[in-house]
Coordinates of C-alpha atoms and ligand atoms in Angstrom, one line a residue:
M1 CA -67.8 -44.1 -28.7
S2 CA -68.1 -40.8 -27.0
V3 CA -64.6 -41.2 -25.6
Q4 CA -63.3 -41.6 -29.1
V5 CA -65.0 -38.4 -30.3
K6 CA -63.7 -36.5 -27.3
G7 CA -60.2 -37.8 -27.9
R8 CA -60.3 -36.7 -31.5
N9 CA -61.4 -33.2 -30.5
Q10 CA -58.6 -33.0 -28.0
W11 CA -56.2 -34.2 -30.7
W12 CA -57.2 -31.3 -33.0
R13 CA -56.9 -28.8 -30.1
G14 CA -53.4 -30.1 -29.2
L15 CA -52.3 -29.8 -32.8
G16 CA -52.9 -26.0 -32.7
S17 CA -53.6 -23.7 -35.5
L18 CA -52.2 -23.9 -39.0
P19 CA -50.1 -20.8 -38.6
R20 CA -48.5 -22.4 -35.6
L21 CA -47.6 -25.4 -37.6
V22 CA -46.2 -23.3 -40.4
S23 CA -44.1 -21.3 -38.0
L24 CA -42.8 -24.5 -36.3
A25 CA -41.8 -25.8 -39.7
A26 CA -40.1 -22.5 -40.5
V27 CA -38.1 -22.6 -37.2
G28 CA -37.2 -26.2 -37.9
L29 CA -35.9 -25.2 -41.4
M30 CA -34.0 -22.3 -39.9
M31 CA -32.3 -24.5 -37.3
Q32 CA -31.4 -26.9 -40.1
A33 CA -30.0 -24.0 -42.1
C34 CA -27.9 -22.9 -39.1
G35 CA -26.4 -26.4 -39.0
H36 CA -27.5 -27.2 -35.4
Y37 CA -28.0 -30.8 -36.5
P38 CA -24.9 -32.8 -37.4
A39 CA -26.8 -34.7 -40.1
T40 CA -28.2 -31.5 -41.8
T41 CA -28.0 -31.3 -45.5
F42 CA -28.9 -27.6 -45.5
A43 CA -25.5 -26.4 -44.4
P44 CA -23.1 -27.6 -47.2
R45 CA -19.4 -27.4 -46.5
S46 CA -17.9 -28.8 -49.8
N47 CA -18.1 -28.0 -53.5
L48 CA -20.2 -31.2 -53.9
T49 CA -22.8 -30.6 -51.3
Q50 CA -23.0 -26.9 -52.3
S51 CA -23.7 -28.0 -55.9
I52 CA -26.4 -30.5 -54.7
Q53 CA -28.1 -27.7 -52.7
D54 CA -27.9 -25.3 -55.7
L55 CA -29.5 -27.9 -58.0
Y56 CA -32.1 -28.7 -55.4
F57 CA -33.3 -25.1 -55.0
E58 CA -33.1 -24.6 -58.8
V59 CA -35.4 -27.5 -59.4
I60 CA -37.8 -26.4 -56.6
G61 CA -37.9 -22.9 -58.3
W62 CA -38.8 -24.3 -61.7
D63 CA -41.3 -26.8 -60.2
S64 CA -43.0 -23.9 -58.4
L65 CA -43.3 -22.0 -61.6
I66 CA -44.9 -25.0 -63.3
L67 CA -47.3 -25.4 -60.3
L68 CA -48.3 -21.7 -60.5
L69 CA -48.9 -22.1 -64.3
V70 CA -51.1 -25.2 -63.8
V71 CA -53.1 -23.6 -61.0
A72 CA -53.6 -20.4 -63.1
L73 CA -54.8 -22.4 -66.0
V74 CA -57.2 -24.4 -63.9
V75 CA -58.6 -21.3 -62.3
L76 CA -58.9 -19.6 -65.8
I77 CA -60.7 -22.7 -67.2
I78 CA -63.1 -22.8 -64.2
V79 CA -63.9 -19.1 -64.5
R80 CA -64.2 -19.2 -68.3
Y81 CA -66.2 -22.4 -68.8
S82 CA -68.3 -22.8 -65.7
T83 CA -72.1 -22.8 -65.9
R84 CA -73.5 -19.4 -66.6
P85 CA -76.8 -18.1 -65.1
T86 CA -78.0 -17.1 -68.6
G87 CA -78.5 -20.7 -69.9
R88 CA -77.6 -24.3 -69.9
P89 CA -74.0 -25.0 -70.8
T90 CA -73.4 -26.9 -74.0
P91 CA -71.1 -29.9 -73.4
P92 CA -68.0 -29.8 -75.5
P93 CA -67.8 -32.1 -78.5
P94 CA -66.1 -35.5 -77.6
V95 CA -62.6 -35.8 -78.9
F96 CA -61.7 -39.4 -80.1
E97 CA -58.2 -38.9 -81.3
S98 CA -55.8 -36.0 -81.2
R99 CA -52.3 -36.6 -82.2
A100 CA -51.2 -33.2 -81.1
L101 CA -52.6 -33.7 -77.6
E102 CA -51.0 -37.1 -77.2
V103 CA -47.6 -35.8 -78.3
A104 CA -48.0 -32.9 -76.0
W105 CA -48.7 -34.9 -72.8
V106 CA -45.9 -37.3 -73.5
A107 CA -43.4 -34.8 -74.6
G108 CA -44.2 -32.2 -71.8
P109 CA -43.5 -34.4 -68.8
A110 CA -40.5 -36.1 -70.6
L111 CA -38.9 -32.6 -71.2
I112 CA -39.5 -31.7 -67.5
L113 CA -37.9 -35.0 -66.3
A114 CA -35.0 -34.5 -68.7
F115 CA -34.6 -31.0 -67.4
I116 CA -34.1 -32.5 -63.9
A117 CA -32.2 -35.6 -64.9
V118 CA -29.5 -34.1 -67.0
P119 CA -27.9 -31.8 -64.4
S120 CA -28.5 -34.4 -61.6
L121 CA -26.6 -37.1 -63.5
H122 CA -23.9 -34.6 -64.5
L123 CA -23.4 -33.8 -60.8
V124 CA -23.3 -37.5 -59.8
Y125 CA -20.7 -38.3 -62.4
S126 CA -18.6 -35.2 -61.6
S127 CA -18.2 -36.6 -58.0
Q128 CA -16.7 -39.8 -59.3
R129 CA -14.6 -39.0 -62.3
A130 CA -12.4 -41.8 -63.6
K131 CA -9.3 -39.7 -63.0
P132 CA -9.2 -37.8 -59.7
P133 CA -7.6 -34.3 -59.6
A134 CA -3.8 -34.6 -59.5
D135 CA -3.4 -33.1 -56.0
A136 CA -6.3 -35.2 -54.5
L137 CA -5.7 -36.8 -51.1
I138 CA -6.5 -40.5 -51.4
I139 CA -8.2 -42.4 -48.5
N140 CA -9.1 -46.0 -48.9
I141 CA -12.1 -46.9 -46.9
T142 CA -13.1 -50.5 -45.9
A143 CA -16.5 -50.8 -44.4
H144 CA -16.9 -53.6 -41.8
Q145 CA -19.7 -54.7 -39.6
W146 CA -19.8 -52.1 -37.8
W147 CA -16.9 -49.7 -38.2
W148 CA -14.9 -47.9 -40.9
Q149 CA -11.3 -48.6 -41.6
G150 CA -9.3 -45.9 -43.3
N151 CA -5.9 -46.0 -44.9
Y152 CA -4.0 -43.1 -46.5
P153 CA -1.8 -44.8 -49.1
Q154 CA 0.2 -41.6 -49.9
L155 CA 1.0 -41.0 -46.3
G156 CA 1.2 -44.5 -44.8
I157 CA -1.5 -43.8 -42.2
Q158 CA -4.0 -46.4 -40.8
T159 CA -6.9 -45.2 -38.8
A160 CA -10.5 -46.1 -37.9
N161 CA -13.8 -44.1 -37.7
E162 CA -12.1 -40.7 -37.7
F163 CA -10.6 -39.2 -40.8
H164 CA -8.6 -36.0 -41.0
I165 CA -8.5 -34.1 -44.3
P166 CA -7.1 -30.7 -45.2
V167 CA -9.4 -27.8 -46.2
N168 CA -9.6 -26.6 -49.8
R169 CA -7.8 -29.7 -51.2
P170 CA -9.7 -32.4 -53.1
V171 CA -10.1 -35.7 -51.3
R172 CA -11.0 -39.0 -52.9
F173 CA -12.5 -41.7 -50.8
I174 CA -12.1 -45.1 -52.5
M175 CA -14.5 -47.6 -50.9
R176 CA -14.7 -51.3 -50.4
S177 CA -16.7 -53.5 -48.2
A178 CA -15.4 -56.4 -46.1
D179 CA -18.8 -58.0 -45.7
V180 CA -22.2 -56.6 -46.6
I181 CA -23.6 -53.5 -48.3
H182 CA -23.0 -50.3 -46.3
S183 CA -23.4 -46.7 -47.3
F184 CA -20.8 -43.9 -46.7
W185 CA -22.5 -40.6 -45.9
I186 CA -21.1 -37.3 -44.6
P187 CA -24.2 -35.1 -44.9
Q188 CA -22.4 -31.8 -45.0
L189 CA -19.5 -32.8 -47.2
G190 CA -20.4 -35.7 -49.5
A191 CA -23.5 -37.4 -50.9
K192 CA -24.3 -41.0 -49.9
R193 CA -22.3 -43.6 -51.7
D194 CA -23.0 -47.3 -51.4
V195 CA -20.1 -49.6 -50.3
V196 CA -20.7 -52.8 -52.1
P197 CA -18.9 -56.1 -51.6
G198 CA -16.8 -57.0 -54.7
H199 CA -17.1 -53.5 -56.1
V200 CA -15.1 -50.3 -55.7
N201 CA -17.0 -47.1 -55.4
E202 CA -15.5 -43.6 -55.2
I203 CA -16.4 -40.1 -54.2
T204 CA -14.4 -36.9 -54.7
F205 CA -15.1 -33.5 -53.2
T206 CA -13.2 -30.5 -51.9
P207 CA -14.2 -29.3 -48.3
D208 CA -14.3 -25.6 -48.0
K209 CA -14.6 -25.0 -44.2
T210 CA -12.6 -26.4 -41.3
G211 CA -14.6 -28.2 -38.6
E212 CA -15.8 -31.6 -37.4
Y213 CA -18.3 -33.3 -39.5
F214 CA -20.6 -36.2 -38.6
G215 CA -20.8 -39.3 -40.8
E216 CA -22.8 -42.4 -40.7
C217 CA -23.7 -45.6 -42.4
A218 CA -26.9 -45.0 -44.4
E219 CA -27.7 -48.6 -45.5
F220 CA -29.2 -51.1 -43.1
C221 CA -26.3 -53.6 -42.6
G222 CA -27.3 -55.6 -39.5
L223 CA -27.5 -55.3 -35.7
G224 CA -24.9 -52.6 -35.3
H225 CA -26.1 -50.4 -38.2
T226 CA -27.1 -47.4 -36.0
N227 CA -23.8 -47.5 -34.2
M228 CA -21.8 -47.4 -37.4
R229 CA -20.8 -43.8 -37.3
F230 CA -17.7 -41.8 -38.1
R231 CA -16.2 -38.3 -38.0
V232 CA -14.4 -36.3 -40.7
F233 CA -12.2 -33.5 -39.4
V234 CA -11.5 -30.8 -41.9
D235 CA -8.2 -29.2 -40.7
S236 CA -6.1 -26.2 -41.7
P237 CA -3.1 -27.3 -43.8
T238 CA -0.8 -26.9 -40.8
A239 CA -3.1 -28.8 -38.4
F240 CA -3.4 -31.6 -41.0
A241 CA 0.4 -31.8 -41.5
N242 CA 0.8 -32.0 -37.7
W243 CA -1.8 -34.8 -37.4
A244 CA -0.2 -36.7 -40.3
T245 CA 3.2 -36.4 -38.6
D246 CA 1.8 -37.8 -35.3
Q247 CA 0.0 -40.6 -37.0
T248 CA 3.1 -41.9 -38.9
A249 CA 5.2 -41.8 -35.7
P250 CA 5.8 -45.1 -33.9
P251 CA 3.4 -45.8 -31.0
H252 CA 4.1 -44.4 -27.6
A253 CA 6.2 -46.9 -25.6
P254 CA 5.7 -46.2 -21.8
A255 CA 8.8 -46.9 -19.8
S256 CA 7.1 -47.5 -16.4
G257 CA 3.9 -47.3 -14.5
P258 CA 0.4 -48.7 -15.2
A259 CA 0.7 -48.0 -18.9
R260 CA 3.9 -50.1 -19.1
K261 CA 2.1 -52.9 -17.3
G262 CA -0.8 -52.5 -19.7
Q263 CA 1.5 -52.8 -22.7
M264 CA 2.7 -56.2 -21.3
I265 CA -0.9 -57.3 -20.9
F266 CA -1.8 -56.2 -24.4
S267 CA 1.1 -58.0 -26.1
T268 CA 0.2 -61.3 -24.4
S269 CA -3.6 -60.9 -24.6
A270 CA -6.3 -62.1 -27.1
C271 CA -6.3 -58.5 -28.4
T272 CA -3.3 -59.1 -30.7
P273 CA -4.8 -61.5 -33.4
C274 CA -7.4 -58.8 -34.2
H275 CA -5.8 -55.3 -33.5
T276 CA -2.6 -53.8 -34.8
I277 CA -0.4 -51.7 -32.6
R278 CA 2.7 -51.2 -34.8
G279 CA 5.6 -53.1 -33.4
F280 CA 3.5 -55.3 -31.1
S281 CA 0.8 -56.9 -33.1
T282 CA -0.5 -57.3 -36.7
G283 CA -4.2 -58.2 -36.4
K284 CA -6.2 -56.8 -39.2
I285 CA -9.9 -57.6 -38.5
A286 CA -10.4 -54.8 -36.0
P287 CA -9.4 -51.2 -35.8
D288 CA -5.7 -50.3 -35.8
L289 CA -4.9 -49.0 -32.2
T290 CA -1.4 -47.6 -32.9
H291 CA -2.7 -44.0 -32.2
F292 CA -5.9 -45.0 -30.5
A293 CA -5.8 -42.1 -27.9
S294 CA -5.6 -39.5 -30.7
R295 CA -9.2 -40.4 -31.6
T296 CA -12.1 -38.7 -29.9
T297 CA -14.5 -41.7 -30.2
F298 CA -14.4 -45.4 -30.5
G299 CA -16.8 -48.3 -31.1
G300 CA -17.8 -47.2 -34.6
G301 CA -17.6 -43.5 -33.8
T302 CA -20.3 -44.0 -31.2
F303 CA -18.7 -43.6 -27.7
K304 CA -16.5 -40.8 -26.3
N305 CA -13.0 -42.0 -25.9
T306 CA -12.7 -41.7 -22.1
P307 CA -10.9 -44.2 -19.7
Q308 CA -14.3 -45.0 -18.1
N309 CA -15.9 -45.9 -21.5
V310 CA -13.0 -47.9 -22.7
A311 CA -12.9 -49.9 -19.4
K312 CA -16.7 -50.5 -19.8
W313 CA -16.2 -51.6 -23.4
I314 CA -13.3 -54.1 -22.7
T315 CA -15.4 -55.6 -19.9
N316 CA -18.4 -56.3 -22.2
P317 CA -18.4 -54.8 -25.7
S318 CA -21.8 -56.2 -26.8
A319 CA -23.5 -54.7 -23.7
M320 CA -22.5 -51.2 -25.0
K321 CA -23.0 -51.9 -28.7
P322 CA -25.4 -54.8 -29.5
G323 CA -23.9 -57.0 -32.1
A324 CA -20.3 -55.9 -31.5
Q325 CA -18.0 -58.7 -32.7
M326 CA -15.3 -58.1 -30.1
P327 CA -15.6 -60.7 -27.3
A328 CA -15.5 -59.9 -23.6
L329 CA -11.9 -60.6 -22.6
G330 CA -12.6 -61.4 -19.0
L331 CA -10.2 -58.7 -17.7
S332 CA -11.0 -56.8 -14.5
G333 CA -9.4 -55.1 -11.5
P334 CA -5.8 -53.8 -11.9
E335 CA -5.3 -55.7 -15.2
L336 CA -8.1 -53.8 -16.8
K337 CA -7.0 -50.5 -15.4
D338 CA -3.4 -51.0 -16.7
L339 CA -4.6 -52.0 -20.1
V340 CA -6.9 -48.9 -20.3
A341 CA -3.9 -46.7 -19.1
Y342 CA -1.8 -48.1 -21.9
L343 CA -4.5 -47.6 -24.6
E344 CA -5.1 -44.1 -23.4
S345 CA -1.3 -43.4 -23.7
L346 CA -1.3 -44.1 -27.4
K347 CA -1.6 -40.5 -28.6
Ligands
CUA1 CU1 -23.0 -50.3 -42.2 CU2 -25.3 -49.7 -42.0

């Protein structure tokens, strides 16, 4: 028993003073605001996330006013009607029915809720208008267990887990699911949007600052859920045009060396029924590898795209990413090295 009491005392001591807690929270908020965390929602970088933040602070402002008003009224009533030293207080007469009061306590909260709901719904619908802006870049997203397929119908680009978009131009993501419910979320650019089998969902926004933005699946979708990440690169118009030109080019065809041997291994391997490399294979159930080496990550945006990681992955995918649906191909030694050399040549 005494041990418990002592432990509790130490717990309080370890917690520190209230001011320390408050300052810790303040530092945490400041770091959020500075955007040190990739999943921060306090550093908006698109018209949509900026509007969400504006609305958020507006609602907090009005809520604080209401809170102040309620606290002031409570204090006033306590001071005005509390027991006085000069005599016994008379209890107020019981109220059995008051139409005015009933209307007031239904209408008051209803008005407050409407005040929050109307601009919130307006914002939600403005991010998924039936007709996208005429100059919007369209990206079709298909969510798979556990990776993101992207196709740019206007440009003929196929990619996975990494999506480039130009700054200051509206982008419309049109989302479908190949299996279960996922949720497409880029905290700094676009609000969460569920990706539901048999249903098409959309989100439209305009990014306003170049950079690399973290995205993730925000709906539990099975074993690989935490490793279902992605990146959105907001490029300058020139950088985006260069990227698009590279992506539409045919894949690199090595003439000799390990990469050439790797190409032969790929075209006769079990990779081809699942992966596309334009001109060599047409598999559709796994990421398109035509420009695999142009991507900074793989495995659902989870691992850095380095030869070491790719070799480790091919050797045993589910050891790196539990639940990964790619089987171990049984490749090792020079064969594995050559295949990795080929994949890493596909800029
Ligand atoms: Cu997909 Cu969680």
